[in-house]
Amino acid sequence: MKAIRIHQFGDAGTLKLEDIPALAISDDQMLILVHDAGVNPIDWKIRQGYVKQSTPNPFPLTIGQDFAGEVTDLGTAIQHFRKGDRVFGFAHGAYAEYVAAPESTVATIPASMDYATAAALPTAGLTALQAIRDFIHAAPGMTILIHGAAGGVGSFAIQIAKAFGANVIGTATGDDVGYLNSLGVTDVIDYTRERFEDKARNVDGVLDLVGGDTLTRSYAVIKKGGLLVTTVGQIDEARAKQAGIHAAHIAMNKNAADLVELASMVANGSVKPRMAQSMPLSDAKKAQELSQNGGLHGKVILKVA
């Protein structure tokens, strides 16, 4: 089968399209024919070795973790899926013609959803869902400030927060301002022209997807008892205590139940992934460079089958 692999850490030039042996599955895994794979920042961070201490992997390493495809074989312990089922979720090495995945990180694709849309959901969608639902606890009447609101996680977070009844303030610039307006963001702050502190005061929660100075300045705009969640920065416990708020750095938890919930929100129209473009698996180098260099408006999808 064909797969995109690396034999060492480095730039996008290390990505190679190779023929590799067919995958063997264990009793608790399914073999899945990949139709589409989603490209995420974590993919190129793994490629460059940024997370080699926390997620060590032997070379050669097949890249990617978000996929959508069709079940072609089942381990003996699989209970809830059948051959031919359309599924999506997480697997090691999703930039490939086949993946092996356990039931715990896979969900059924709703009948109304295509493979590309499903492949766009797992990493960014679950990060947003868990941040908004489990940490900020979005509810009617709340106001949530989202930094990096037009990005992959941010665009999901806006829509999920609104689905839970919350009001959203978002930071963005350029063409992304119009996109946030189209999502019904209560107030869009162009961070190149104005300071968010001048428009966002006493908010119930902040979701920080930017880090750095943006995170540092966010403590002061949250009301006492409010919540600050970041995916990219380190929490200053002393500052949080002084501000009288709760603060946490979070990492996404891969699980099937949340994939089901997110897919349902997409199927009912309350959430829509922001799509940029699709390209063949052989263009993985270009896809990762687009993701890494920024300037994209939406998700890049690799078409595999």
Short mmCIF file of C-alpha atoms in Angstrom, two decimals:
data_model
loop_
_atom_site.label_atom_id
_atom_site.label_comp_id
_atom_site.label_asym_id
_atom_site.label_seq_id
_atom_site.Cartn_x
_atom_site.Cartn_y
_atom_site.Cartn_z
CA MET A 1 0.00 0.00 0.00
CA LYS A 2 1.05 3.63 -0.42
CA ALA A 3 1.83 5.88 2.52
CA ILE A 4 3.55 9.19 3.32
CA ARG A 5 6.50 8.46 5.62
CA ILE A 6 9.53 10.14 7.11
CA HIS A 7 12.86 8.50 7.92
CA GLN A 8 14.16 11.42 9.99
CA PHE A 9 12.90 14.64 11.52
CA GLY A 10 13.07 17.73 9.35
CA ASP A 11 11.27 20.02 6.93
CA ALA A 12 8.51 19.02 4.51
CA GLY A 13 11.14 17.64 2.15
CA THR A 14 11.45 14.62 4.46
CA LEU A 15 7.94 13.47 3.46
CA LYS A 16 8.14 10.56 1.01
CA LEU A 17 5.38 8.69 -0.82
CA GLU A 18 6.37 5.05 -0.48
CA ASP A 19 5.06 1.55 -1.06
CA ILE A 20 4.95 -0.23 2.29
CA PRO A 21 3.75 -3.68 3.44
CA ALA A 22 0.04 -4.22 4.05
CA LEU A 23 -1.09 -3.53 7.60
CA ALA A 24 -1.89 -6.36 9.97
CA ILE A 25 -4.59 -5.73 12.58
CA SER A 26 -4.85 -6.98 16.15
CA ASP A 27 -8.01 -8.43 17.68
CA ASP A 28 -9.16 -5.01 18.91
CA GLN A 29 -8.57 -3.15 15.64
CA MET A 30 -10.34 -2.52 12.34
CA LEU A 31 -8.66 -2.20 8.96
CA ILE A 32 -9.99 0.88 7.20
CA LEU A 33 -9.60 1.96 3.58
CA VAL A 34 -8.83 5.69 3.81
CA HIS A 35 -10.75 7.98 1.47
CA ASP A 36 -9.61 11.29 2.97
CA ALA A 37 -7.07 12.41 5.56
CA GLY A 38 -7.14 15.73 7.41
CA VAL A 39 -3.98 17.84 7.70
CA ASN A 40 -3.31 19.35 11.14
CA PRO A 41 -0.51 21.41 12.73
CA ILE A 42 0.31 18.42 14.96
CA ASP A 43 1.30 16.50 11.81
CA TRP A 44 4.15 18.84 10.87
CA LYS A 45 5.12 19.31 14.51
CA ILE A 46 5.62 15.55 14.73
CA ARG A 47 7.54 15.64 11.42
CA GLN A 48 9.90 18.31 12.78
CA GLY A 49 10.45 16.45 16.06
CA TYR A 50 8.80 19.04 18.30
CA VAL A 51 6.91 16.38 20.28
CA LYS A 52 9.41 13.51 20.11
CA GLN A 53 9.76 13.41 23.90
CA SER A 54 6.03 13.07 24.60
CA THR A 55 5.16 10.97 21.55
CA PRO A 56 8.21 8.90 20.61
CA ASN A 57 7.82 6.95 17.39
CA PRO A 58 10.24 4.68 15.55
CA PHE A 59 11.36 5.45 12.00
CA PRO A 60 10.17 5.07 9.35
CA LEU A 61 7.08 6.92 10.57
CA THR A 62 3.81 7.27 8.66
CA ILE A 63 2.37 10.76 9.25
CA GLY A 64 -1.20 11.85 10.03
CA GLN A 65 -3.96 11.05 12.51
CA ASP A 66 -7.35 12.25 11.13
CA PHE A 67 -9.07 10.04 8.57
CA ALA A 68 -12.39 9.11 7.00
CA GLY A 69 -12.90 5.85 5.16
CA GLU A 70 -14.53 2.43 4.91
CA VAL A 71 -14.10 -0.62 7.13
CA THR A 72 -12.61 -3.53 5.17
CA ASP A 73 -11.66 -6.00 7.92
CA LEU A 74 -12.38 -6.57 11.61
CA GLY A 75 -10.46 -7.95 14.55
CA THR A 76 -12.23 -10.67 16.52
CA ALA A 77 -12.96 -8.32 19.47
CA ILE A 78 -14.72 -5.63 17.41
CA GLN A 79 -18.38 -5.43 18.42
CA HIS A 80 -19.98 -2.27 17.03
CA PHE A 81 -18.81 -2.06 13.42
CA ARG A 82 -19.19 -4.15 10.28
CA LYS A 83 -17.34 -4.42 6.99
CA GLY A 84 -18.46 -1.65 4.67
CA ASP A 85 -19.27 0.84 7.44
CA ARG A 86 -18.31 4.45 6.67
CA VAL A 87 -16.23 5.69 9.58
CA PHE A 88 -13.97 8.52 10.69
CA GLY A 89 -11.69 9.26 13.59
CA PHE A 90 -8.12 8.89 14.76
CA ALA A 91 -5.43 6.42 13.73
CA HIS A 92 -1.65 6.37 13.63
CA GLY A 93 -0.44 7.04 10.10
CA ALA A 94 -3.54 8.46 8.40
CA TYR A 95 -1.61 9.69 5.33
CA ALA A 96 -1.94 6.21 3.85
CA GLU A 97 -4.24 3.97 1.83
CA TYR A 98 -5.16 1.97 4.94
CA VAL A 99 -5.13 2.51 8.70
CA ALA A 100 -5.62 0.22 11.67
CA ALA A 101 -7.76 1.72 14.43
CA PRO A 102 -9.54 0.61 17.63
CA GLU A 103 -13.25 1.15 18.24
CA SER A 104 -12.41 3.67 20.97
CA THR A 105 -11.25 6.32 18.46
CA VAL A 106 -13.67 5.70 15.58
CA ALA A 107 -17.27 6.72 14.89
CA THR A 108 -19.80 6.19 12.10
CA ILE A 109 -20.12 8.90 9.47
CA PRO A 110 -23.72 10.21 9.26
CA ALA A 111 -25.44 9.33 5.99
CA SER A 112 -25.66 12.98 4.95
CA MET A 113 -21.91 13.63 5.37
CA ASP A 114 -19.17 13.10 2.77
CA TYR A 115 -15.73 11.70 3.53
CA ALA A 116 -13.89 15.02 3.17
CA THR A 117 -16.13 16.74 5.74
CA ALA A 118 -15.71 13.84 8.16
CA ALA A 119 -11.91 13.90 7.78
CA ALA A 120 -11.91 17.59 8.71
CA LEU A 121 -13.49 16.99 12.11
CA PRO A 122 -11.43 14.89 14.54
CA THR A 123 -8.46 16.86 15.89
CA ALA A 124 -9.69 20.44 15.56
CA GLY A 125 -13.32 19.59 16.28
CA LEU A 126 -12.73 17.56 19.44
CA THR A 127 -10.25 20.11 20.78
CA ALA A 128 -12.92 22.79 20.41
CA LEU A 129 -15.75 20.64 21.77
CA GLN A 130 -13.87 19.62 24.88
CA ALA A 131 -12.60 23.14 25.56
CA ILE A 132 -16.02 24.75 25.21
CA ARG A 133 -18.19 22.02 26.75
CA ASP A 134 -15.97 20.50 29.44
CA PHE A 135 -13.76 23.37 30.61
CA ILE A 136 -15.54 26.64 29.86
CA HIS A 137 -18.97 25.02 30.30
CA ALA A 138 -20.70 27.20 27.71
CA ALA A 139 -24.31 27.98 28.51
CA PRO A 140 -27.01 30.52 27.57
CA GLY A 141 -26.17 34.03 28.73
CA MET A 142 -22.42 33.47 28.90
CA THR A 143 -19.95 35.54 26.88
CA ILE A 144 -16.80 33.78 25.66
CA LEU A 145 -13.77 35.46 24.08
CA ILE A 146 -11.95 33.26 21.54
CA HIS A 147 -8.45 34.18 20.38
CA GLY A 148 -7.50 32.81 16.97
CA ALA A 149 -11.20 32.44 16.28
CA ALA A 150 -10.96 31.93 12.51
CA GLY A 151 -8.52 29.03 12.67
CA GLY A 152 -9.24 25.33 12.66
CA VAL A 153 -10.05 24.97 16.36
CA GLY A 154 -11.40 28.50 16.72
CA SER A 155 -13.98 28.22 13.94
CA PHE A 156 -15.34 25.03 15.51
CA ALA A 157 -15.29 26.60 18.98
CA ILE A 158 -17.38 29.58 17.86
CA GLN A 159 -20.09 27.40 16.42
CA ILE A 160 -20.10 24.96 19.34
CA ALA A 161 -20.30 27.79 21.88
CA LYS A 162 -23.22 29.31 20.00
CA ALA A 163 -24.91 25.90 19.79
CA PHE A 164 -24.76 25.82 23.61
CA GLY A 165 -26.35 29.28 23.72
CA ALA A 166 -23.32 31.42 24.53
CA ASN A 167 -22.36 34.76 23.01
CA VAL A 168 -18.96 34.87 21.32
CA ILE A 169 -16.37 37.62 20.88
CA GLY A 170 -13.62 36.67 18.47
CA THR A 171 -10.23 38.04 17.45
CA ALA A 172 -9.14 37.91 13.80
CA THR A 173 -7.87 40.10 10.98
CA GLY A 174 -8.15 40.55 7.22
CA ASP A 175 -10.62 38.35 5.35
CA ASP A 176 -11.24 36.37 8.53
CA VAL A 177 -13.20 39.28 10.01
CA GLY A 178 -15.93 38.76 7.42
CA TYR A 179 -15.91 35.02 8.05
CA LEU A 180 -16.49 35.52 11.79
CA ASN A 181 -19.31 37.94 11.03
CA SER A 182 -20.91 35.25 8.86
CA LEU A 183 -20.88 32.90 11.87
CA GLY A 184 -22.80 35.41 13.96
CA VAL A 185 -19.96 36.38 16.29
CA THR A 186 -21.28 39.06 18.66
CA ASP A 187 -18.23 41.29 18.29
CA VAL A 188 -15.24 40.76 16.00
CA ILE A 189 -12.01 42.39 17.15
CA ASP A 190 -9.37 43.08 14.50
CA TYR A 191 -6.27 42.51 16.59
CA THR A 192 -4.10 44.51 14.19
CA ARG A 193 -6.18 47.63 14.75
CA GLU A 194 -7.46 47.42 18.32
CA ARG A 195 -6.70 45.87 21.67
CA PHE A 196 -9.16 43.22 22.75
CA GLU A 197 -9.11 44.64 26.29
CA ASP A 198 -10.98 47.69 24.98
CA LYS A 199 -13.95 45.63 23.80
CA ALA A 200 -13.93 42.50 25.93
CA ARG A 201 -14.40 43.12 29.63
CA ASN A 202 -15.77 40.86 32.36
CA VAL A 203 -16.25 37.92 30.01
CA ASP A 204 -17.21 34.56 31.47
CA GLY A 205 -14.45 32.67 29.71
CA VAL A 206 -11.53 32.91 27.31
CA LEU A 207 -10.34 30.23 24.90
CA ASP A 208 -6.77 31.09 23.91
CA LEU A 209 -5.44 29.50 20.71
CA VAL A 210 -2.63 32.02 20.21
CA GLY A 211 -0.47 32.06 23.34
CA GLY A 212 2.30 34.51 24.18
CA ASP A 213 1.33 38.08 24.96
CA THR A 214 -2.28 37.38 23.99
CA LEU A 215 -2.55 34.79 26.75
CA THR A 216 -0.80 37.05 29.27
CA ARG A 217 -3.21 39.91 28.62
CA SER A 218 -6.29 37.69 28.84
CA TYR A 219 -6.29 37.20 32.62
CA ALA A 220 -7.47 40.78 33.14
CA VAL A 221 -10.60 40.58 30.99
CA ILE A 222 -12.25 37.63 32.74
CA LYS A 223 -14.74 38.18 35.55
CA LYS A 224 -14.01 36.71 38.95
CA GLY A 225 -14.86 33.03 39.00
CA GLY A 226 -14.49 32.87 35.23
CA LEU A 227 -12.43 30.46 33.15
CA LEU A 228 -9.32 30.70 31.00
CA VAL A 229 -8.41 27.78 28.76
CA THR A 230 -5.36 27.61 26.49
CA THR A 231 -4.12 24.93 24.11
CA VAL A 232 -0.77 26.58 23.35
CA GLY A 233 0.61 28.37 26.43
CA GLN A 234 1.60 27.76 30.01
CA ILE A 235 -0.73 28.91 32.77
CA ASP A 236 0.52 31.49 35.28
CA GLU A 237 -1.06 30.12 38.45
CA ALA A 238 -0.17 33.18 40.51
CA ARG A 239 -1.75 35.52 37.98
CA ALA A 240 -4.88 33.37 37.78
CA LYS A 241 -5.21 33.33 41.57
CA GLN A 242 -4.74 37.10 41.74
CA ALA A 243 -7.46 37.59 39.11
CA GLY A 244 -9.78 35.20 40.94
CA ILE A 245 -10.25 32.93 37.93
CA HIS A 246 -9.76 29.28 37.05
CA ALA A 247 -7.17 28.55 34.35
CA ALA A 248 -6.03 25.40 32.57
CA HIS A 249 -3.84 24.23 29.72
CA ILE A 250 -5.66 21.42 27.94
CA ALA A 251 -4.86 18.64 25.50
CA MET A 252 -7.50 16.93 23.37
CA ASN A 253 -8.74 13.48 24.39
CA LYS A 254 -9.33 11.12 21.46
CA ASN A 255 -12.60 9.28 22.01
CA ALA A 256 -15.48 7.88 19.98
CA ALA A 257 -18.30 9.41 22.06
CA ASP A 258 -17.17 12.95 21.31
CA LEU A 259 -16.75 12.11 17.63
CA VAL A 260 -20.39 11.00 17.61
CA GLU A 261 -21.53 14.20 19.32
CA LEU A 262 -19.54 16.41 16.96
CA ALA A 263 -20.77 14.56 13.86
CA SER A 264 -24.34 15.01 15.06
CA MET A 265 -23.82 18.76 15.38
CA VAL A 266 -22.47 18.89 11.84
CA ALA A 267 -25.30 16.71 10.52
CA ASN A 268 -27.97 18.93 12.09
CA GLY A 269 -26.38 22.07 10.66
CA SER A 270 -25.29 23.76 13.88
CA VAL A 271 -21.59 23.27 13.06
CA LYS A 272 -19.84 23.43 9.69
CA PRO A 273 -16.10 22.88 9.22
CA ARG A 274 -14.22 25.59 7.36
CA MET A 275 -12.74 23.88 4.30
CA ALA A 276 -9.83 25.25 2.25
CA GLN A 277 -8.87 22.75 -0.43
CA SER A 278 -8.32 19.09 -1.26
CA MET A 279 -5.26 17.65 -2.95
CA PRO A 280 -3.94 14.18 -3.73
CA LEU A 281 -1.91 12.17 -1.21
CA SER A 282 1.18 12.71 -3.35
CA ASP A 283 0.94 16.44 -2.55
CA ALA A 284 1.41 15.91 1.21
CA LYS A 285 4.53 18.07 1.17
CA LYS A 286 2.59 21.01 -0.30
CA ALA A 287 -0.31 20.41 2.11
CA GLN A 288 1.93 20.54 5.17
CA GLU A 289 3.74 23.62 3.92
CA LEU A 290 0.38 25.37 3.51
CA SER A 291 -0.58 24.41 7.05
CA GLN A 292 2.76 25.39 8.54
CA ASN A 293 3.23 28.70 6.74
CA GLY A 294 -0.21 30.03 7.65
CA GLY A 295 -2.49 32.15 5.53
CA LEU A 296 -4.90 29.31 4.89
CA HIS A 297 -8.61 29.86 5.28
CA GLY A 298 -9.76 26.44 6.36
CA LYS A 299 -8.83 22.77 6.42
CA VAL A 300 -6.60 21.06 3.87
CA ILE A 301 -7.69 17.53 2.99
CA LEU A 302 -5.60 14.82 1.33
CA LYS A 303 -7.61 12.70 -1.11
CA VAL A 304 -6.43 9.11 -0.78
CA ALA A 305 -9.01 6.80 -2.44
#
